[in-house]
């Protein structure tokens, strides 16, 4: 996976690198209290941390919930509240839209900032992974267990959730 960050720095990640980072994130999420079946909001653009977050969720039995970085506060609040997401991974843009809503999202326990996303109560992605083990034993999930939660656009009414299993 070839990546370029906001500052123009490039990196290349092998499958091994992705696996080790996902393992570290799975440990970090578990340490924050995330459990099997919990919804983890991934409000990130296309970047390495997005792929890492998906892998981490699937291997720990959590439910990945990708949300568009283009969503404004109202759209984010609806989906975050409806899903009862316990953790959100955000970049600078999505943090600015999510941060004012935190008090209205009782299930949301932690916000993890990626890249330059910083607030006083935000967990730093790199710091969380720094000391976590690169080895993680994936949970034994059934093909029918929830893995992914997506939402319809909501153009003809309120957005509807669509829960997808690991088999998808």
PDB file of N, CA and C in Angstrom, residues 80-115:
ATOM      1  N   UNK A  80     -24.041   8.344  14.378  1.00  0.00           N
ATOM      2  CA  UNK A  80     -23.328   7.983  15.606  1.00  0.00           C
ATOM      3  C   UNK A  80     -24.300   7.620  16.724  1.00  0.00           C
ATOM      4  N   UNK A  81     -25.372   8.370  16.836  1.00  0.00           N
ATOM      5  CA  UNK A  81     -26.367   8.095  17.879  1.00  0.00           C
ATOM      6  C   UNK A  81     -27.132   6.810  17.557  1.00  0.00           C
ATOM      7  N   UNK A  82     -27.556   6.664  16.317  1.00  0.00           N
ATOM      8  CA  UNK A  82     -28.329   5.494  15.909  1.00  0.00           C
ATOM      9  C   UNK A  82     -27.538   4.208  16.098  1.00  0.00           C
ATOM     10  N   UNK A  83     -26.261   4.242  15.808  1.00  0.00           N
ATOM     11  CA  UNK A  83     -25.421   3.045  15.886  1.00  0.00           C
ATOM     12  C   UNK A  83     -24.900   2.775  17.293  1.00  0.00           C
ATOM     13  N   UNK A  84     -24.923   3.783  18.144  1.00  0.00           N
ATOM     14  CA  UNK A  84     -24.333   3.696  19.488  1.00  0.00           C
ATOM     15  C   UNK A  84     -22.835   3.397  19.407  1.00  0.00           C
ATOM     16  N   UNK A  85     -22.141   4.056  18.480  1.00  0.00           N
ATOM     17  CA  UNK A  85     -20.698   3.870  18.314  1.00  0.00           C
ATOM     18  C   UNK A  85     -19.978   4.250  19.606  1.00  0.00           C
ATOM     19  N   UNK A  86     -19.017   3.405  20.009  1.00  0.00           N
ATOM     20  CA  UNK A  86     -18.288   3.635  21.253  1.00  0.00           C
ATOM     21  C   UNK A  86     -16.938   4.304  21.031  1.00  0.00           C
ATOM     22  N   UNK A  87     -16.410   4.183  19.812  1.00  0.00           N
ATOM     23  CA  UNK A  87     -15.128   4.796  19.460  1.00  0.00           C
ATOM     24  C   UNK A  87     -15.283   5.388  18.063  1.00  0.00           C
ATOM     25  N   UNK A  88     -14.611   6.518  17.837  1.00  0.00           N
ATOM     26  CA  UNK A  88     -14.568   7.114  16.503  1.00  0.00           C
ATOM     27  C   UNK A  88     -13.121   7.421  16.158  1.00  0.00           C
ATOM     28  N   UNK A  89     -12.704   7.028  14.965  1.00  0.00           N
ATOM     29  CA  UNK A  89     -11.397   7.401  14.434  1.00  0.00           C
ATOM     30  C   UNK A  89     -11.629   8.536  13.443  1.00  0.00           C
ATOM     31  N   UNK A  90     -10.925   9.648  13.641  1.00  0.00           N
ATOM     32  CA  UNK A  90     -11.185  10.851  12.852  1.00  0.00           C
ATOM     33  C   UNK A  90      -9.893  11.507  12.389  1.00  0.00           C
ATOM     34  N   UNK A  91     -10.025  12.287  11.305  1.00  0.00           N
ATOM     35  CA  UNK A  91      -8.931  13.143  10.879  1.00  0.00           C
ATOM     36  C   UNK A  91      -9.298  14.576  11.284  1.00  0.00           C
ATOM     37  N   UNK A  92      -8.508  15.545  10.857  1.00  0.00           N
ATOM     38  CA  UNK A  92      -8.771  16.934  11.260  1.00  0.00           C
ATOM     39  C   UNK A  92     -10.143  17.426  10.843  1.00  0.00           C
ATOM     40  N   UNK A  93     -10.536  17.127   9.615  1.00  0.00           N
ATOM     41  CA  UNK A  93     -11.816  17.606   9.097  1.00  0.00           C
ATOM     42  C   UNK A  93     -12.988  16.998   9.855  1.00  0.00           C
ATOM     43  N   UNK A  94     -12.972  15.695  10.016  1.00  0.00           N
ATOM     44  CA  UNK A  94     -14.101  15.051  10.702  1.00  0.00           C
ATOM     45  C   UNK A  94     -14.097  15.350  12.191  1.00  0.00           C
ATOM     46  N   UNK A  95     -12.932  15.595  12.783  1.00  0.00           N
ATOM     47  CA  UNK A  95     -12.881  15.971  14.196  1.00  0.00           C
ATOM     48  C   UNK A  95     -13.613  17.289  14.414  1.00  0.00           C
ATOM     49  N   UNK A  96     -13.413  18.230  13.514  1.00  0.00           N
ATOM     50  CA  UNK A  96     -14.076  19.534  13.648  1.00  0.00           C
ATOM     51  C   UNK A  96     -15.595  19.395  13.618  1.00  0.00           C
ATOM     52  N   UNK A  97     -16.115  18.424  12.858  1.00  0.00           N
ATOM     53  CA  UNK A  97     -17.560  18.214  12.802  1.00  0.00           C
ATOM     54  C   UNK A  97     -18.076  17.371  13.961  1.00  0.00           C
ATOM     55  N   UNK A  98     -17.246  16.472  14.467  1.00  0.00           N
ATOM     56  CA  UNK A  98     -17.682  15.567  15.531  1.00  0.00           C
ATOM     57  C   UNK A  98     -17.533  16.160  16.924  1.00  0.00           C
ATOM     58  N   UNK A  99     -16.482  16.926  17.135  1.00  0.00           N
ATOM     59  CA  UNK A  99     -16.157  17.386  18.484  1.00  0.00           C
ATOM     60  C   UNK A  99     -17.318  18.126  19.175  1.00  0.00           C
ATOM     61  N   UNK A 100     -18.007  19.045  18.502  1.00  0.00           N
ATOM     62  CA  UNK A 100     -19.115  19.753  19.176  1.00  0.00           C
ATOM     63  C   UNK A 100     -20.283  18.834  19.575  1.00  0.00           C
ATOM     64  N   UNK A 101     -20.339  17.633  18.998  1.00  0.00           N
ATOM     65  CA  UNK A 101     -21.449  16.706  19.262  1.00  0.00           C
ATOM     66  C   UNK A 101     -21.190  15.766  20.420  1.00  0.00           C
ATOM     67  N   UNK A 102     -19.966  15.684  20.884  1.00  0.00           N
ATOM     68  CA  UNK A 102     -19.577  14.652  21.852  1.00  0.00           C
ATOM     69  C   UNK A 102     -20.531  14.544  23.025  1.00  0.00           C
ATOM     70  N   UNK A 103     -20.959  15.644  23.571  1.00  0.00           N
ATOM     71  CA  UNK A 103     -21.847  15.618  24.742  1.00  0.00           C
ATOM     72  C   UNK A 103     -23.233  15.069  24.413  1.00  0.00           C
ATOM     73  N   UNK A 104     -23.583  15.045  23.135  1.00  0.00           N
ATOM     74  CA  UNK A 104     -24.900  14.528  22.729  1.00  0.00           C
ATOM     75  C   UNK A 104     -24.837  13.069  22.270  1.00  0.00           C
ATOM     76  N   UNK A 105     -23.666  12.438  22.424  1.00  0.00           N
ATOM     77  CA  UNK A 105     -23.470  11.047  22.010  1.00  0.00           C
ATOM     78  C   UNK A 105     -23.050  10.228  23.232  1.00  0.00           C
ATOM     79  N   UNK A 106     -24.014   9.789  24.019  1.00  0.00           N
ATOM     80  CA  UNK A 106     -23.678   9.124  25.288  1.00  0.00           C
ATOM     81  C   UNK A 106     -22.890   7.825  25.143  1.00  0.00           C
ATOM     82  N   UNK A 107     -23.030   7.120  24.036  1.00  0.00           N
ATOM     83  CA  UNK A 107     -22.312   5.856  23.861  1.00  0.00           C
ATOM     84  C   UNK A 107     -20.841   6.078  23.496  1.00  0.00           C
ATOM     85  N   UNK A 108     -20.513   7.241  22.925  1.00  0.00           N
ATOM     86  CA  UNK A 108     -19.161   7.519  22.451  1.00  0.00           C
ATOM     87  C   UNK A 108     -18.218   7.727  23.630  1.00  0.00           C
ATOM     88  N   UNK A 109     -17.296   6.798  23.803  1.00  0.00           N
ATOM     89  CA  UNK A 109     -16.360   6.850  24.937  1.00  0.00           C
ATOM     90  C   UNK A 109     -14.999   7.427  24.559  1.00  0.00           C
ATOM     91  N   UNK A 110     -14.572   7.206  23.308  1.00  0.00           N
ATOM     92  CA  UNK A 110     -13.237   7.643  22.903  1.00  0.00           C
ATOM     93  C   UNK A 110     -13.232   8.135  21.463  1.00  0.00           C
ATOM     94  N   UNK A 111     -12.451   9.185  21.236  1.00  0.00           N
ATOM     95  CA  UNK A 111     -12.192   9.691  19.891  1.00  0.00           C
ATOM     96  C   UNK A 111     -10.693   9.564  19.658  1.00  0.00           C
ATOM     97  N   UNK A 112     -10.339   8.885  18.574  1.00  0.00           N
ATOM     98  CA  UNK A 112      -8.937   8.671  18.231  1.00  0.00           C
ATOM     99  C   UNK A 112      -8.590   9.563  17.047  1.00  0.00           C
ATOM    100  N   UNK A 113      -7.626  10.440  17.248  1.00  0.00           N
ATOM    101  CA  UNK A 113      -7.205  11.369  16.213  1.00  0.00           C
ATOM    102  C   UNK A 113      -6.093  10.801  15.354  1.00  0.00           C
ATOM    103  N   UNK A 114      -6.265  10.900  14.047  1.00  0.00           N
ATOM    104  CA  UNK A 114      -5.291  10.426  13.068  1.00  0.00           C
ATOM    105  C   UNK A 114      -4.687  11.647  12.385  1.00  0.00           C
ATOM    106  N   UNK A 115      -3.413  11.569  12.077  1.00  0.00           N
ATOM    107  CA  UNK A 115      -2.762  12.700  11.414  1.00  0.00           C
ATOM    108  C   UNK A 115      -2.692  13.885  12.366  1.00  0.00           C
TER     109      UNK A 115
END
